[in-house]
mmCIF file of C-alpha atoms in Angstrom:
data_model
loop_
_atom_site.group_PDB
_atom_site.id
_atom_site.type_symbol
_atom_site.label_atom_id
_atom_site.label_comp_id
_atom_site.label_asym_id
_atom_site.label_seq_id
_atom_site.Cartn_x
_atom_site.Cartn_y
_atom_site.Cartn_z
ATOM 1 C CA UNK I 107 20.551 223.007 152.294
ATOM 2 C CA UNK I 108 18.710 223.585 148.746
ATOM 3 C CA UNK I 109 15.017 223.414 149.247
ATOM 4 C CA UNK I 110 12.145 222.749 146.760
ATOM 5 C CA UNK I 111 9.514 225.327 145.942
ATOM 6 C CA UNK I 112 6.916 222.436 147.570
ATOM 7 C CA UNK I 113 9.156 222.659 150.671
ATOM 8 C CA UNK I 114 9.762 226.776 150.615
ATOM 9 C CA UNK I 115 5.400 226.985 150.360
ATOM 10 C CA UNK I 116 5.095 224.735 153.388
ATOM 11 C CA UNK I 117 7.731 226.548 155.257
ATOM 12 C CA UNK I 118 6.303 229.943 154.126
ATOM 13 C CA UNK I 119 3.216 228.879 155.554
ATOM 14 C CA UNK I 120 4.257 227.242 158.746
ATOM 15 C CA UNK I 121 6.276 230.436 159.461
ATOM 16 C CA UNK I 122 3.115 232.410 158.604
ATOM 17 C CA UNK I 123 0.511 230.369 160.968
ATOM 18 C CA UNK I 124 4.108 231.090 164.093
ATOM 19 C CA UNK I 125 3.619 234.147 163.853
ATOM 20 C CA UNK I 126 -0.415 234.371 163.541
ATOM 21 C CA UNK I 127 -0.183 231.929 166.734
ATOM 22 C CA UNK I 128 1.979 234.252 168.967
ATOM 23 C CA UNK I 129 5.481 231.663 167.918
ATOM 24 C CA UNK I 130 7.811 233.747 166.961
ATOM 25 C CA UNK I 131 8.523 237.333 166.688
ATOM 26 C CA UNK I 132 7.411 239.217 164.196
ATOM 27 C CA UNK I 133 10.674 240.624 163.216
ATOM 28 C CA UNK I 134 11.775 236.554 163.262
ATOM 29 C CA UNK I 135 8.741 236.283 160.474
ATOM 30 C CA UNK I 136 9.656 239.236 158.194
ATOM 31 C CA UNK I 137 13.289 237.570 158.142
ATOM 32 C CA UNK I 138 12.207 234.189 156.946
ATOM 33 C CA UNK I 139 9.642 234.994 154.682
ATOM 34 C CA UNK I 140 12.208 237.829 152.966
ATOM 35 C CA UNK I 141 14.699 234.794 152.855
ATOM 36 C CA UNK I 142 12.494 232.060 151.615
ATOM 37 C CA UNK I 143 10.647 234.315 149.363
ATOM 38 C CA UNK I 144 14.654 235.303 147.826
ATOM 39 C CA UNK I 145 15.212 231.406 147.370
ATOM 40 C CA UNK I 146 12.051 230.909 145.835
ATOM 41 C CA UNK I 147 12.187 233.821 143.140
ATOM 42 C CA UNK I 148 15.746 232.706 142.281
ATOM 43 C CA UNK I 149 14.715 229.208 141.311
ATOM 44 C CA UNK I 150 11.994 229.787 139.445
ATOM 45 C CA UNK I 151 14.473 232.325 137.433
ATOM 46 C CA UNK I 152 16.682 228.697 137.086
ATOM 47 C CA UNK I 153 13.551 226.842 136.149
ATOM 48 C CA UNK I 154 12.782 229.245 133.546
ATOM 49 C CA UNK I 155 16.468 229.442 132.267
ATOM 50 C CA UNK I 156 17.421 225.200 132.405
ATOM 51 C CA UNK I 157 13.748 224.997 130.598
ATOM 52 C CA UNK I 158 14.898 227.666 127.714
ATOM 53 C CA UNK I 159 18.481 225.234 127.408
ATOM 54 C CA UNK I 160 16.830 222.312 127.363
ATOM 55 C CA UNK I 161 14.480 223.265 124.497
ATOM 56 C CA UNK I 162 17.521 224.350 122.661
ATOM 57 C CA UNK I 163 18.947 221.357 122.930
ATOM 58 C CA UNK I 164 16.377 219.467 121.725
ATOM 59 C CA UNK I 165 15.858 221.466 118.691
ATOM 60 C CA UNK I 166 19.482 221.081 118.536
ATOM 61 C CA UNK I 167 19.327 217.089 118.380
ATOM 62 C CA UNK I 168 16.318 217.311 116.134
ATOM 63 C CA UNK I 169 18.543 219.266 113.534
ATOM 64 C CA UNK I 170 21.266 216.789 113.773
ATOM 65 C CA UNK I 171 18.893 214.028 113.359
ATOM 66 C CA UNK I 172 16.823 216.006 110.628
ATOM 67 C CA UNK I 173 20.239 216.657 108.810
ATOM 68 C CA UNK I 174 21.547 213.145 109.600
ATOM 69 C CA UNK I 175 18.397 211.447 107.499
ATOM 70 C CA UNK I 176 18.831 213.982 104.353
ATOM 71 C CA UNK I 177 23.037 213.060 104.262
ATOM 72 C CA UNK I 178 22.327 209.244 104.051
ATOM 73 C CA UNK I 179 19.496 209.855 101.673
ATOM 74 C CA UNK I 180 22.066 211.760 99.291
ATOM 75 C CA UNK I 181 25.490 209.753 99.997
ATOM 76 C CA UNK I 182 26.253 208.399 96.525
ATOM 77 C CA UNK I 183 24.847 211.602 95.073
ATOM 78 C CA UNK I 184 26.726 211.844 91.580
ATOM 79 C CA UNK I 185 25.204 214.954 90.213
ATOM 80 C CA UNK I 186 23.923 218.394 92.275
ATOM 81 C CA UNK I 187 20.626 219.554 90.888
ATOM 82 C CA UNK I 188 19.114 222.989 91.785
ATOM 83 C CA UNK I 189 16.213 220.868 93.801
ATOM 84 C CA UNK I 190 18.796 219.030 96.079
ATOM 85 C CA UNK I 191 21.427 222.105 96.882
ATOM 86 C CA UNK I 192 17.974 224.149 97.923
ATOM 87 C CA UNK I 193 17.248 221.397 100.103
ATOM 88 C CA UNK I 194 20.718 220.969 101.788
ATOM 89 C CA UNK I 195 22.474 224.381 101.536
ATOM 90 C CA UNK I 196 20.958 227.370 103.524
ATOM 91 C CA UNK I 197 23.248 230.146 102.046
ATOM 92 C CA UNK I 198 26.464 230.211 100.300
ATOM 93 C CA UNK I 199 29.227 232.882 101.338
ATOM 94 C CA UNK I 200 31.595 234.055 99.047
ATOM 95 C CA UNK I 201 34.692 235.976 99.869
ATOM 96 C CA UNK I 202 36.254 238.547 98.527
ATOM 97 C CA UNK I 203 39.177 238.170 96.261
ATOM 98 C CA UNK I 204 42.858 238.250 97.442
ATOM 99 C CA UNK I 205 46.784 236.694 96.453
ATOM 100 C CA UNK I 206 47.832 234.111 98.464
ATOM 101 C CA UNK I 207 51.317 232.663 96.743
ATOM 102 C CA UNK I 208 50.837 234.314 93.418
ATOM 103 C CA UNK I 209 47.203 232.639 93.424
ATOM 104 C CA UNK I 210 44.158 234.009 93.454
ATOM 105 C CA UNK I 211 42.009 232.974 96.208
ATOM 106 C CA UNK I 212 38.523 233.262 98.299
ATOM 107 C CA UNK I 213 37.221 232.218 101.480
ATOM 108 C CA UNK I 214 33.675 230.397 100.222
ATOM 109 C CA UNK I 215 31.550 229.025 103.383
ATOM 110 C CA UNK I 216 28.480 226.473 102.665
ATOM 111 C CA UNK I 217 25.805 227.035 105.970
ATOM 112 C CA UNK I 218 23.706 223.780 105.618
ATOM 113 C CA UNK I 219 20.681 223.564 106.391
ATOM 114 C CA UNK I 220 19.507 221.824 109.878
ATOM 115 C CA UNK I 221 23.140 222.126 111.427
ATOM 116 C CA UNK I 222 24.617 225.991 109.856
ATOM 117 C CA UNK I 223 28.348 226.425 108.752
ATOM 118 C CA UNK I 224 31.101 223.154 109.306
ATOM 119 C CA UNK I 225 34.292 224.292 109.420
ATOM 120 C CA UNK I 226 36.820 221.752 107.774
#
């Protein structure tokens, strides 16, 4: 049974004011608390993680939507000016040169900005 942290306080407490009252064992009392105490450290740790993914993702989406608005604005873009690639290109990587078929060839990798490398 998965319990809140609301529900693991109140039963941290109730187990607290047993034992105070003469309830339950004492032993009974270290248990629980040990047990409840292990639940409750383990989902804050999953609070704090799902939080830290969550963010993410919304930066994420933000990106995609960021990048989204500057594609449309430059979809019948005819000629690249240095003004535009600085605004959609983050870096530019240029392999080094090898023979493929009696050609020479390089791997060359665009990382936008707002959503990184697209492989093709």
């Amino acid at each position: 049974m998965a319990l809140t942290l609301a529900e693991l306080s109140r039963l941290t407490q109730a187990i607290y004011e047993d034992k105070v009252m003469g309830r339950i064992p004492e032993a009974v009392c270290v248990h629980l608390m040990n047990q409840y105490e292990a639940e409750r450290t383990e989902k804050l740790e999953q609070r704090v993680h799902l939080s830290g993914e969550l963010e993410a993702y919304q930066q994420e989406t933000d990106d995609v939507q960021q990048w989204m608005k500057l594609i449309r604005e430059y979809a019948k873009l005819e000629e690249l000016d240095r003004p535009t690639l600085l605004r959609l290109i983050k870096r530019i990587e240029v392999g080094e040169k090898k023979v493929e078929d009696g050609c020479t060839v390089r791997d060359i990798k665009v990382h936008y900005n707002f959503v990184g490398y697209i492989e093709a």
